[in-house]
mmCIF file of C-alpha atoms in Angstrom:
data_model
loop_
_atom_site.group_PDB
_atom_site.id
_atom_site.type_symbol
_atom_site.label_atom_id
_atom_site.label_comp_id
_atom_site.label_asym_id
_atom_site.label_seq_id
_atom_site.Cartn_x
_atom_site.Cartn_y
_atom_site.Cartn_z
ATOM 1 C CA MET A 781 11.279 18.487 25.651
ATOM 2 C CA ASP A 782 8.703 21.143 25.036
ATOM 3 C CA ALA A 783 7.804 22.774 21.753
ATOM 4 C CA GLU A 784 10.436 25.498 21.830
ATOM 5 C CA GLN A 785 13.246 23.047 22.465
ATOM 6 C CA ILE A 786 12.130 20.794 19.613
ATOM 7 C CA ILE A 787 12.101 23.722 17.197
ATOM 8 C CA LYS A 788 15.512 24.833 18.414
ATOM 9 C CA SER A 789 16.940 21.352 17.987
ATOM 10 C CA LEU A 790 15.503 21.056 14.483
ATOM 11 C CA THR A 791 16.721 24.441 13.280
ATOM 12 C CA THR A 792 20.214 24.026 14.668
ATOM 13 C CA LYS A 793 20.560 20.591 13.101
ATOM 14 C CA PHE A 794 19.171 21.659 9.688
ATOM 15 C CA PRO A 795 19.657 25.433 9.418
ATOM 16 C CA ASP A 796 19.233 25.572 5.622
ATOM 17 C CA VAL A 797 16.464 23.005 5.353
ATOM 18 C CA ILE A 798 13.906 23.936 8.006
ATOM 19 C CA SER A 799 12.083 27.224 7.524
ATOM 20 C CA ASP A 800 9.040 28.931 9.009
ATOM 21 C CA ALA A 801 9.249 26.865 12.167
ATOM 22 C CA LYS A 802 6.809 28.183 14.720
ATOM 23 C CA VAL A 803 4.783 27.154 17.730
ATOM 24 C CA ASP A 804 1.072 27.038 16.962
ATOM 25 C CA SER A 805 -0.014 26.108 20.468
ATOM 26 C CA ASP A 806 1.294 24.109 23.398
ATOM 27 C CA ILE A 807 0.835 20.840 21.591
ATOM 28 C CA ARG A 808 1.220 21.873 17.961
ATOM 29 C CA ILE A 809 4.309 23.001 16.099
ATOM 30 C CA SER A 810 4.661 23.467 12.369
ATOM 31 C CA ALA A 811 7.626 23.766 10.052
ATOM 32 C CA TYR A 812 8.461 23.777 6.374
ATOM 33 C CA SER A 813 11.184 21.561 5.045
ATOM 34 C CA GLU A 814 13.052 21.430 1.771
ATOM 35 C CA ALA A 815 11.624 18.603 -0.323
ATOM 36 C CA GLU A 816 15.014 17.085 -1.120
ATOM 37 C CA LYS A 817 15.962 16.617 2.536
ATOM 38 C CA ILE A 818 12.677 15.223 3.835
ATOM 39 C CA VAL A 819 14.050 11.735 4.500
ATOM 40 C CA GLU A 820 16.973 13.104 6.520
ATOM 41 C CA VAL A 821 14.661 15.325 8.549
ATOM 42 C CA CYS A 822 12.296 12.431 9.251
ATOM 43 C CA LYS A 823 15.178 10.170 10.207
ATOM 44 C CA TYR A 824 16.497 12.785 12.641
ATOM 45 C CA LEU A 825 13.020 13.269 14.075
ATOM 46 C CA LYS A 826 12.497 9.581 14.603
ATOM 47 C CA GLU A 827 15.916 8.596 15.927
ATOM 48 C CA GLU A 828 17.048 11.654 17.877
ATOM 49 C CA LEU A 829 13.846 13.424 18.898
ATOM 50 C CA GLN A 830 11.673 10.361 19.640
ATOM 51 C CA PHE A 831 8.990 11.290 17.082
ATOM 52 C CA GLY A 832 7.983 7.710 16.497
ATOM 53 C CA HIS A 833 4.377 8.026 15.357
ATOM 54 C CA LEU A 834 3.494 9.134 11.833
ATOM 55 C CA SER A 835 -0.189 10.055 12.071
ATOM 56 C CA ALA A 836 -0.936 11.050 8.509
ATOM 57 C CA VAL A 837 0.461 12.067 5.156
ATOM 58 C CA THR A 838 -1.697 14.283 3.000
ATOM 59 C CA ALA A 839 -1.388 17.225 0.659
ATOM 60 C CA ILE A 840 -2.794 20.716 0.138
ATOM 61 C CA ASP A 841 -3.334 22.097 -3.332
ATOM 62 C CA GLN A 842 -2.266 25.767 -3.243
ATOM 63 C CA ILE A 843 -3.469 26.678 -6.698
ATOM 64 C CA GLN A 844 -2.847 30.444 -6.268
ATOM 65 C CA LYS A 845 0.820 29.904 -5.479
ATOM 66 C CA ASN A 846 1.051 27.137 -8.106
ATOM 67 C CA GLU A 847 2.407 24.643 -5.617
ATOM 68 C CA ILE A 848 1.336 21.562 -3.690
ATOM 69 C CA ASP A 849 2.217 21.187 -0.028
ATOM 70 C CA VAL A 850 2.783 17.652 1.195
ATOM 71 C CA VAL A 851 1.892 17.539 4.891
ATOM 72 C CA TYR A 852 3.325 15.060 7.380
ATOM 73 C CA LEU A 853 1.707 14.903 10.803
ATOM 74 C CA ILE A 854 4.238 13.345 13.141
ATOM 75 C CA ALA A 855 3.521 12.759 16.813
ATOM 76 C CA SER A 856 5.590 11.561 19.704
ATOM 77 C CA TYR A 857 4.968 9.293 22.648
ATOM 78 C CA ASP A 858 7.564 11.074 24.781
ATOM 79 C CA HIS A 859 6.703 14.741 24.232
ATOM 80 C CA PRO A 860 3.108 16.000 24.174
ATOM 81 C CA VAL A 861 3.652 17.618 20.780
ATOM 82 C CA VAL A 862 2.386 17.000 17.262
ATOM 83 C CA LEU A 863 4.640 18.259 14.489
ATOM 84 C CA LYS A 864 3.107 19.452 11.235
ATOM 85 C CA LEU A 865 5.888 19.158 8.682
ATOM 86 C CA LYS A 866 5.268 20.499 5.188
ATOM 87 C CA ALA A 867 7.197 20.375 1.964
ATOM 88 C CA ARG A 868 6.528 22.650 -0.987
ATOM 89 C CA LEU A 869 6.442 21.027 -4.399
ATOM 90 C CA PRO A 870 5.900 22.531 -7.856
ATOM 91 C CA ARG A 871 2.378 21.956 -9.072
ATOM 92 C CA ASP A 872 3.144 20.751 -12.590
ATOM 93 C CA ASN A 873 5.556 17.999 -11.554
ATOM 94 C CA PRO A 874 5.250 17.229 -7.834
ATOM 95 C CA GLU A 875 7.944 14.743 -6.884
ATOM 96 C CA ILE A 876 9.248 13.915 -3.426
ATOM 97 C CA GLU A 877 11.299 11.172 -1.892
ATOM 98 C CA SER A 878 9.273 8.488 -0.126
ATOM 99 C CA ILE A 879 9.658 8.241 3.646
ATOM 100 C CA VAL A 880 8.690 4.568 3.812
ATOM 101 C CA PRO A 881 12.272 3.581 4.824
ATOM 102 C CA VAL A 882 11.840 5.705 7.966
ATOM 103 C CA TYR A 883 8.134 5.326 8.762
ATOM 104 C CA TRP A 884 6.855 2.061 7.306
ATOM 105 C CA ASN A 885 3.204 3.031 7.735
ATOM 106 C CA ALA A 886 3.612 5.883 5.271
ATOM 107 C CA ASN A 887 3.131 3.318 2.518
ATOM 108 C CA TRP A 888 -0.645 3.570 2.165
ATOM 109 C CA TYR A 889 -0.723 7.271 3.066
ATOM 110 C CA GLU A 890 1.587 8.001 0.176
ATOM 111 C CA ARG A 891 -0.421 5.831 -2.167
ATOM 112 C CA GLU A 892 -3.570 7.739 -1.220
ATOM 113 C CA THR A 893 -1.849 11.086 -1.676
ATOM 114 C CA TYR A 894 -0.605 9.870 -5.033
ATOM 115 C CA GLU A 895 -4.033 8.858 -6.328
ATOM 116 C CA LEU A 896 -5.844 11.935 -5.063
ATOM 117 C CA PHE A 897 -3.254 14.651 -5.736
ATOM 118 C CA GLY A 898 -0.831 13.144 -8.219
ATOM 119 C CA VAL A 899 2.234 13.537 -6.019
ATOM 120 C CA GLN A 900 4.914 11.157 -7.250
ATOM 121 C CA PHE A 901 6.780 9.491 -4.387
ATOM 122 C CA LYS A 902 10.198 8.380 -5.574
ATOM 123 C CA ASN A 903 11.539 4.992 -4.399
ATOM 124 C CA HIS A 904 8.147 3.996 -3.024
ATOM 125 C CA PRO A 905 7.961 0.173 -2.826
ATOM 126 C CA ASP A 906 4.552 -0.128 -4.515
ATOM 127 C CA LEU A 907 3.157 3.132 -5.825
ATOM 128 C CA ARG A 908 -0.290 2.418 -7.270
ATOM 129 C CA ASN A 909 -3.851 3.437 -6.545
ATOM 130 C CA LEU A 910 -5.179 2.529 -3.129
ATOM 131 C CA VAL A 911 -8.941 3.135 -3.200
ATOM 132 C CA LEU A 912 -9.806 4.709 -6.527
ATOM 133 C CA PRO A 913 -10.601 2.507 -9.515
ATOM 134 C CA ASP A 914 -8.056 2.324 -12.296
ATOM 135 C CA GLU A 915 -9.963 4.506 -14.727
ATOM 136 C CA LEU A 916 -9.960 7.448 -12.316
ATOM 137 C CA LEU A 917 -6.187 7.363 -11.942
ATOM 138 C CA GLY A 918 -4.613 10.364 -13.596
ATOM 139 C CA ASP A 919 -7.559 12.687 -12.946
ATOM 140 C CA TRP A 920 -6.315 13.653 -9.451
ATOM 141 C CA PRO A 921 -9.771 14.360 -8.037
ATOM 142 C CA LEU A 922 -8.816 16.390 -4.986
ATOM 143 C CA ARG A 923 -6.916 19.003 -6.956
ATOM 144 C CA LYS A 924 -8.669 22.320 -7.153
ATOM 145 C CA ASP A 925 -8.897 22.347 -10.939
ATOM 146 C CA TYR A 926 -10.524 18.909 -11.203
ATOM 147 C CA LYS A 927 -13.194 19.005 -13.883
ATOM 148 C CA GLY A 928 -14.689 15.537 -13.611
ATOM 149 C CA PHE A 929 -17.626 16.277 -11.329
ATOM 150 C CA PRO A 930 -21.005 15.345 -12.813
ATOM 151 C CA ASN A 931 -22.182 18.584 -14.343
ATOM 152 C CA ARG A 932 -25.866 17.826 -13.997
ATOM 153 C CA THR A 933 -27.513 16.672 -10.839
ATOM 154 C CA ALA A 934 -29.287 13.385 -10.460
ATOM 155 C CA LYS A 935 -32.373 13.030 -12.585
ATOM 156 C CA ASN A 936 -34.730 12.555 -9.682
ATOM 157 C CA LEU A 937 -33.738 15.804 -8.044
ATOM 158 C CA VAL A 938 -34.574 17.979 -11.038
ATOM 159 C CA MET B 812 -66.080 -27.223 23.518
ATOM 160 C CA ASP B 813 -63.803 -28.466 20.808
ATOM 161 C CA PRO B 814 -61.186 -25.792 20.132
ATOM 162 C CA LEU B 815 -60.853 -26.917 16.547
ATOM 163 C CA ASN B 816 -64.389 -25.791 15.840
ATOM 164 C CA GLU B 817 -63.597 -22.298 17.000
ATOM 165 C CA LYS B 818 -61.134 -21.779 14.208
ATOM 166 C CA PRO B 819 -62.418 -20.012 11.137
ATOM 167 C CA GLN B 820 -63.309 -22.170 8.214
ATOM 168 C CA GLU B 821 -61.662 -19.922 5.657
ATOM 169 C CA ASN B 822 -59.374 -17.014 6.329
ATOM 170 C CA ILE B 823 -58.047 -16.255 2.877
ATOM 171 C CA ASN B 824 -61.252 -14.506 1.905
ATOM 172 C CA GLU B 825 -61.022 -11.851 4.561
ATOM 173 C CA ASP B 826 -64.139 -9.941 3.594
ATOM 174 C CA GLN B 827 -66.371 -12.845 4.490
ATOM 175 C CA GLN B 828 -64.412 -13.292 7.650
ATOM 176 C CA LEU B 829 -64.831 -9.719 8.735
ATOM 177 C CA ALA B 830 -68.500 -9.717 7.819
ATOM 178 C CA GLY B 831 -69.188 -12.553 10.200
ATOM 179 C CA GLU B 832 -70.405 -11.402 13.588
ATOM 180 C CA ASP B 833 -69.574 -14.552 15.519
ATOM 181 C CA MET B 834 -65.828 -14.062 15.873
ATOM 182 C CA ASP B 835 -64.271 -14.723 19.214
ATOM 183 C CA MET B 836 -61.324 -12.846 20.693
ATOM 184 C CA GLU B 837 -58.764 -15.356 19.581
ATOM 185 C CA ASN B 838 -59.491 -14.919 15.924
ATOM 186 C CA ILE B 839 -59.482 -11.149 16.140
ATOM 187 C CA ILE B 840 -56.022 -11.189 17.610
ATOM 188 C CA HIS B 841 -54.828 -13.478 14.861
ATOM 189 C CA ASN B 842 -56.246 -11.210 12.186
ATOM 190 C CA GLU B 843 -54.577 -8.126 13.609
ATOM 191 C CA ILE B 844 -51.091 -9.464 13.028
ATOM 192 C CA PRO B 845 -50.107 -8.384 9.529
ATOM 193 C CA GLY B 846 -48.900 -11.147 7.330
ATOM 194 C CA VAL B 847 -50.216 -13.980 9.476
ATOM 195 C CA ILE B 848 -52.716 -16.194 7.669
ATOM 196 C CA THR B 849 -54.538 -18.936 9.489
ATOM 197 C CA THR B 850 -56.393 -21.264 7.206
ATOM 198 C CA THR B 851 -57.697 -24.770 6.848
ATOM 199 C CA SER B 852 -57.185 -27.396 4.214
ATOM 200 C CA GLN B 853 -60.661 -26.687 2.896
ATOM 201 C CA GLY B 854 -59.780 -23.047 2.496
ATOM 202 C CA ILE B 855 -56.677 -23.950 0.553
ATOM 203 C CA THR B 856 -58.733 -26.196 -1.710
ATOM 204 C CA GLU B 857 -61.230 -23.420 -2.375
ATOM 205 C CA PHE B 858 -58.381 -21.002 -3.063
ATOM 206 C CA LEU B 859 -56.835 -23.401 -5.567
ATOM 207 C CA LYS B 860 -60.136 -24.012 -7.317
ATOM 208 C CA THR B 861 -61.075 -20.376 -7.749
ATOM 209 C CA THR B 862 -57.670 -18.849 -8.587
ATOM 210 C CA LYS B 863 -55.834 -18.479 -11.857
ATOM 211 C CA ILE B 864 -52.471 -20.182 -12.013
ATOM 212 C CA GLN B 865 -50.585 -16.925 -12.531
ATOM 213 C CA ASP B 866 -52.182 -15.519 -9.394
ATOM 214 C CA LEU B 867 -51.183 -18.644 -7.541
ATOM 215 C CA ILE B 868 -47.586 -18.264 -8.726
ATOM 216 C CA ASN B 869 -47.607 -14.614 -7.743
ATOM 217 C CA TRP B 870 -49.020 -15.545 -4.343
ATOM 218 C CA GLY B 871 -46.143 -17.920 -3.808
ATOM 219 C CA ARG B 872 -43.587 -15.446 -5.016
ATOM 220 C CA LYS B 873 -44.783 -12.553 -2.940
ATOM 221 C CA ASN B 874 -44.768 -14.598 0.219
ATOM 222 C CA SER B 875 -41.183 -15.765 -0.102
ATOM 223 C CA LEU B 876 -39.211 -12.591 -0.698
ATOM 224 C CA TRP B 877 -35.753 -13.566 0.407
ATOM 225 C CA PHE B 878 -33.485 -10.588 0.289
ATOM 226 C CA MET B 879 -29.752 -10.486 -0.014
ATOM 227 C CA ALA B 880 -28.009 -9.256 3.143
ATOM 228 C CA GLN B 881 -25.753 -6.956 1.227
ATOM 229 C CA ALA B 882 -25.045 -3.787 3.146
ATOM 230 C CA MET B 883 -23.621 -0.961 1.073
ATOM 231 C CA GLY B 884 -23.702 2.026 3.395
ATOM 232 C CA CYS B 885 -25.162 3.199 6.654
ATOM 233 C CA CYS B 886 -28.580 1.895 5.530
ATOM 234 C CA GLY B 887 -27.031 -1.537 5.857
ATOM 235 C CA VAL B 888 -27.421 -1.242 9.619
ATOM 236 C CA GLU B 889 -31.161 -0.896 9.136
ATOM 237 C CA ILE B 890 -31.175 -3.944 6.886
ATOM 238 C CA ILE B 891 -29.492 -5.957 9.614
ATOM 239 C CA VAL B 892 -32.035 -4.713 12.178
ATOM 240 C CA THR B 893 -34.848 -5.662 9.814
ATOM 241 C CA GLY B 894 -33.539 -9.187 9.628
ATOM 242 C CA MET B 895 -33.413 -9.559 13.412
ATOM 243 C CA SER B 896 -36.097 -11.171 15.542
ATOM 244 C CA PRO B 897 -37.931 -8.080 16.970
ATOM 245 C CA MET B 898 -39.106 -7.073 13.510
ATOM 246 C CA ASP B 899 -40.145 -10.676 12.751
ATOM 247 C CA THR B 900 -40.172 -10.280 8.996
ATOM 248 C CA ASP B 901 -40.467 -14.039 8.779
ATOM 249 C CA ARG B 902 -44.252 -13.701 8.967
ATOM 250 C CA PHE B 903 -44.163 -12.057 5.533
ATOM 251 C CA GLY B 904 -41.711 -14.598 4.221
ATOM 252 C CA ILE B 905 -38.940 -12.003 4.189
ATOM 253 C CA ILE B 906 -35.727 -13.723 5.179
ATOM 254 C CA PRO B 907 -32.161 -12.468 4.838
ATOM 255 C CA ARG B 908 -29.886 -14.656 2.786
ATOM 256 C CA ASN B 909 -26.165 -14.404 2.485
ATOM 257 C CA SER B 910 -25.778 -15.735 -1.032
ATOM 258 C CA PRO B 911 -27.134 -13.999 -4.140
ATOM 259 C CA ARG B 912 -28.064 -17.409 -5.516
ATOM 260 C CA HIS B 913 -30.616 -17.842 -2.726
ATOM 261 C CA ALA B 914 -32.054 -14.366 -2.963
ATOM 262 C CA ASP B 915 -35.061 -12.860 -4.734
ATOM 263 C CA VAL B 916 -34.658 -9.222 -3.745
ATOM 264 C CA MET B 917 -31.596 -7.058 -3.950
ATOM 265 C CA ILE B 918 -31.632 -3.965 -1.764
ATOM 266 C CA ILE B 919 -29.448 -1.168 -3.091
ATOM 267 C CA SER B 920 -28.827 0.441 0.258
ATOM 268 C CA GLY B 921 -26.365 3.201 -0.410
ATOM 269 C CA TYR B 922 -24.310 5.161 -2.864
ATOM 270 C CA VAL B 923 -22.845 3.077 -5.669
ATOM 271 C CA THR B 924 -19.263 4.025 -6.347
ATOM 272 C CA LYS B 925 -17.679 3.547 -9.726
ATOM 273 C CA LYS B 926 -15.484 0.885 -8.218
ATOM 274 C CA TYR B 927 -18.380 -1.055 -6.704
ATOM 275 C CA LEU B 928 -20.683 -0.981 -9.729
ATOM 276 C CA PRO B 929 -19.101 -3.998 -11.521
ATOM 277 C CA ALA B 930 -19.412 -6.088 -8.353
ATOM 278 C CA LEU B 931 -23.038 -5.038 -7.921
ATOM 279 C CA LYS B 932 -23.844 -5.970 -11.523
ATOM 280 C CA ARG B 933 -22.204 -9.336 -10.949
ATOM 281 C CA LEU B 934 -24.284 -9.952 -7.820
ATOM 282 C CA TRP B 935 -27.424 -9.034 -9.736
ATOM 283 C CA ASP B 936 -26.528 -11.420 -12.546
ATOM 284 C CA GLN B 937 -25.998 -14.228 -10.064
ATOM 285 C CA MET B 938 -29.526 -14.001 -8.667
ATOM 286 C CA PRO B 939 -32.057 -16.465 -10.154
ATOM 287 C CA ALA B 940 -34.687 -15.147 -12.495
ATOM 288 C CA PRO B 941 -37.779 -13.860 -10.658
ATOM 289 C CA LYS B 942 -35.936 -11.055 -8.924
ATOM 290 C CA TRP B 943 -36.663 -7.565 -7.782
ATOM 291 C CA ILE B 944 -34.755 -4.508 -6.662
ATOM 292 C CA ILE B 945 -35.549 -2.147 -3.801
ATOM 293 C CA CYS B 946 -33.793 1.222 -3.743
ATOM 294 C CA MET B 947 -33.347 2.052 -0.075
ATOM 295 C CA GLY B 948 -32.334 5.479 1.111
ATOM 296 C CA ASP B 949 -31.671 8.810 -0.520
ATOM 297 C CA CYS B 950 -28.201 7.827 -1.669
ATOM 298 C CA SER B 951 -29.375 5.152 -4.038
ATOM 299 C CA ILE B 952 -32.462 7.065 -5.212
ATOM 300 C CA SER B 953 -30.861 10.368 -6.157
ATOM 301 C CA GLY B 954 -27.307 10.381 -4.857
ATOM 302 C CA GLY B 955 -28.131 11.913 -1.506
ATOM 303 C CA PRO B 956 -25.255 13.894 -0.035
ATOM 304 C CA PHE B 957 -22.943 12.346 -2.618
ATOM 305 C CA TYR B 958 -24.852 13.385 -5.752
ATOM 306 C CA GLU B 959 -21.983 15.553 -6.982
ATOM 307 C CA SER B 960 -19.097 13.322 -6.033
ATOM 308 C CA TYR B 961 -16.319 12.327 -8.384
ATOM 309 C CA SER B 962 -16.537 8.696 -7.420
ATOM 310 C CA THR B 963 -20.241 7.806 -7.350
ATOM 311 C CA VAL B 964 -22.496 6.638 -10.152
ATOM 312 C CA GLN B 965 -25.415 8.900 -11.027
ATOM 313 C CA ASN B 966 -28.980 7.714 -11.804
ATOM 314 C CA ILE B 967 -28.802 4.138 -10.635
ATOM 315 C CA ASP B 968 -32.318 3.463 -11.978
ATOM 316 C CA LYS B 969 -30.978 3.679 -15.523
ATOM 317 C CA ILE B 970 -28.665 0.762 -14.794
ATOM 318 C CA PHE B 971 -30.896 -1.517 -12.701
ATOM 319 C CA PRO B 972 -34.654 -2.107 -13.059
ATOM 320 C CA VAL B 973 -35.792 -0.716 -9.719
ATOM 321 C CA ASP B 974 -39.208 -1.757 -8.400
ATOM 322 C CA VAL B 975 -39.662 0.105 -5.124
ATOM 323 C CA TYR B 976 -38.081 3.304 -3.803
ATOM 324 C CA ILE B 977 -37.874 3.866 -0.054
ATOM 325 C CA PRO B 978 -36.847 7.445 0.811
ATOM 326 C CA GLY B 979 -35.175 8.252 4.071
ATOM 327 C CA CYS B 980 -31.735 8.863 5.428
ATOM 328 C CA PRO B 981 -31.694 6.104 6.531
ATOM 329 C CA PRO B 982 -35.245 4.672 6.468
ATOM 330 C CA ARG B 983 -36.401 2.974 9.604
ATOM 331 C CA PRO B 984 -36.855 -0.807 9.555
ATOM 332 C CA GLU B 985 -40.610 -0.262 9.514
ATOM 333 C CA ALA B 986 -40.205 1.736 6.311
ATOM 334 C CA LEU B 987 -38.222 -1.098 4.788
ATOM 335 C CA ILE B 988 -40.963 -3.553 5.740
ATOM 336 C CA GLN B 989 -43.523 -1.220 4.181
ATOM 337 C CA GLY B 990 -41.426 -1.192 1.038
ATOM 338 C CA PHE B 991 -41.519 -4.956 0.993
ATOM 339 C CA LEU B 992 -45.309 -4.872 1.395
ATOM 340 C CA GLU B 993 -45.587 -2.483 -1.551
ATOM 341 C CA LEU B 994 -43.436 -4.884 -3.530
ATOM 342 C CA GLN B 995 -45.798 -7.693 -2.549
ATOM 343 C CA LYS B 996 -48.740 -5.704 -3.876
ATOM 344 C CA LYS B 997 -46.833 -5.096 -7.088
ATOM 345 C CA ILE B 998 -46.064 -8.776 -7.480
ATOM 346 C CA ALA B 999 -49.656 -9.767 -6.763
ATOM 347 C CA ALA B 1000 -50.834 -7.472 -9.554
ATOM 348 C CA LYS B 1001 -48.236 -8.715 -11.992
ATOM 349 C CA LYS B 1002 -49.290 -10.365 -15.234
ATOM 350 C CA ASP B 1003 -45.920 -11.513 -16.521
ATOM 351 C CA LYS B 1004 -43.504 -13.973 -15.001
ATOM 352 C CA GLY B 1005 -41.249 -11.598 -13.094
ATOM 353 C CA THR B 1006 -38.444 -9.249 -13.844
ATOM 354 C CA ALA B 1007 -35.470 -10.471 -15.789
ATOM 355 C CA TYR B 1008 -32.358 -8.422 -16.295
ATOM 356 C CA MET B 1009 -32.933 -7.123 -19.809
ATOM 357 C CA ARG B 1010 -30.667 -4.108 -20.039
#
C-alpha cells in the first residue's frame, strides 16, 4: 500500500477519530487522533495495516495553544511509509492511555515522555522516571515554561 | 671497553650531567626521553643523604600517579588512549587503575549530572588519602556546551578540590600527559602531606 491508501484506510475505519490526515512526502504521512481512541487506532495499525515498528514516542509543548501533542512515530516493514500520529492533550492535565499493550517497546518511551513533559500515561505497567534523578521529577524540564535553568553562568566563564 | 663504565655515575643531578662534555651518544638519547631516569646505586645513596624526607616522599608520590580509569564523557576516549602503549605513560609512573582504592588521581572528564554527583563523591571518598583531582575538558571546568542545562552541576571546583585544569574539547592525550607533569611539579613543591577531602 502506498501513502494515499493507508490514509484512506485509516479515515474510513475511524471517521470521527482521525483528523488532519495528510501526505507529507512519499515516505511520510501524518495524522491527528483523538486521545481517547489511541489504543484502538494503534491496534488497527499494527494488526490490519502491518505497522509493526514503533520508532519513538515523544511530545511537543504547544504553549501558545495551551496543549501538549504526544507524537507516535510508527513505521512499517511492508510499506515504505512512516506514520506520524499525534494526539492533542490539555496542557494542565495531560492524560492519555498507554499503548504498551499494543507496542511493548513503548514502555521506556512513555516513561521518558512522562519525566520530561509530565504526560500521565494511564494503565502503564511501571510509570516512573527513566533517566532523571528523583528530585527533578515534577519539574518537567522540557516544557517551555520550565524555570529551573541555572540563572547565572559558571563562575569560570564570567 | 667495559660498557658499565660508560654509564653516568649520577643522573639525578641533571645539571652536572649536562655540564659534562664527555657524554656519548647513548646517554644523550637516554636523557631525551622525558620521565626516564637512569641512575646508579651510588646516585641513589647521594640522593638519600642530601634530601629532606618530605622531598623524598613527594618524589615517590609524584612518580606513582595511578589514575582511575573512570570515563565520564567523550574525554573518556582520550583517557583510554592515554593509558594505551603508544603514549607509554608508564615511564612517568602514570598507570590506569580500575578500582578507586588503587588510585591516586581522579580525572573528572566530563559534565557532572545531578544524578551522577553522588556516585562521583562516593568514588572520591573511596580513594586512599594522598589523592589529587584533574579537571579534564571544558565540560568539567566551566560546563562547556552544557553550562546552562537543567541536569548538570555548576562549578564543580566548589565541590571537589581540583589541582590541575586541562582545557580542551576534548584535550589530546599529550595535553593530559602535560597535565600530569604539571601535577608532578605541584606535588614536588608541596610542603604538606597531600590533599585530603576536607569539604
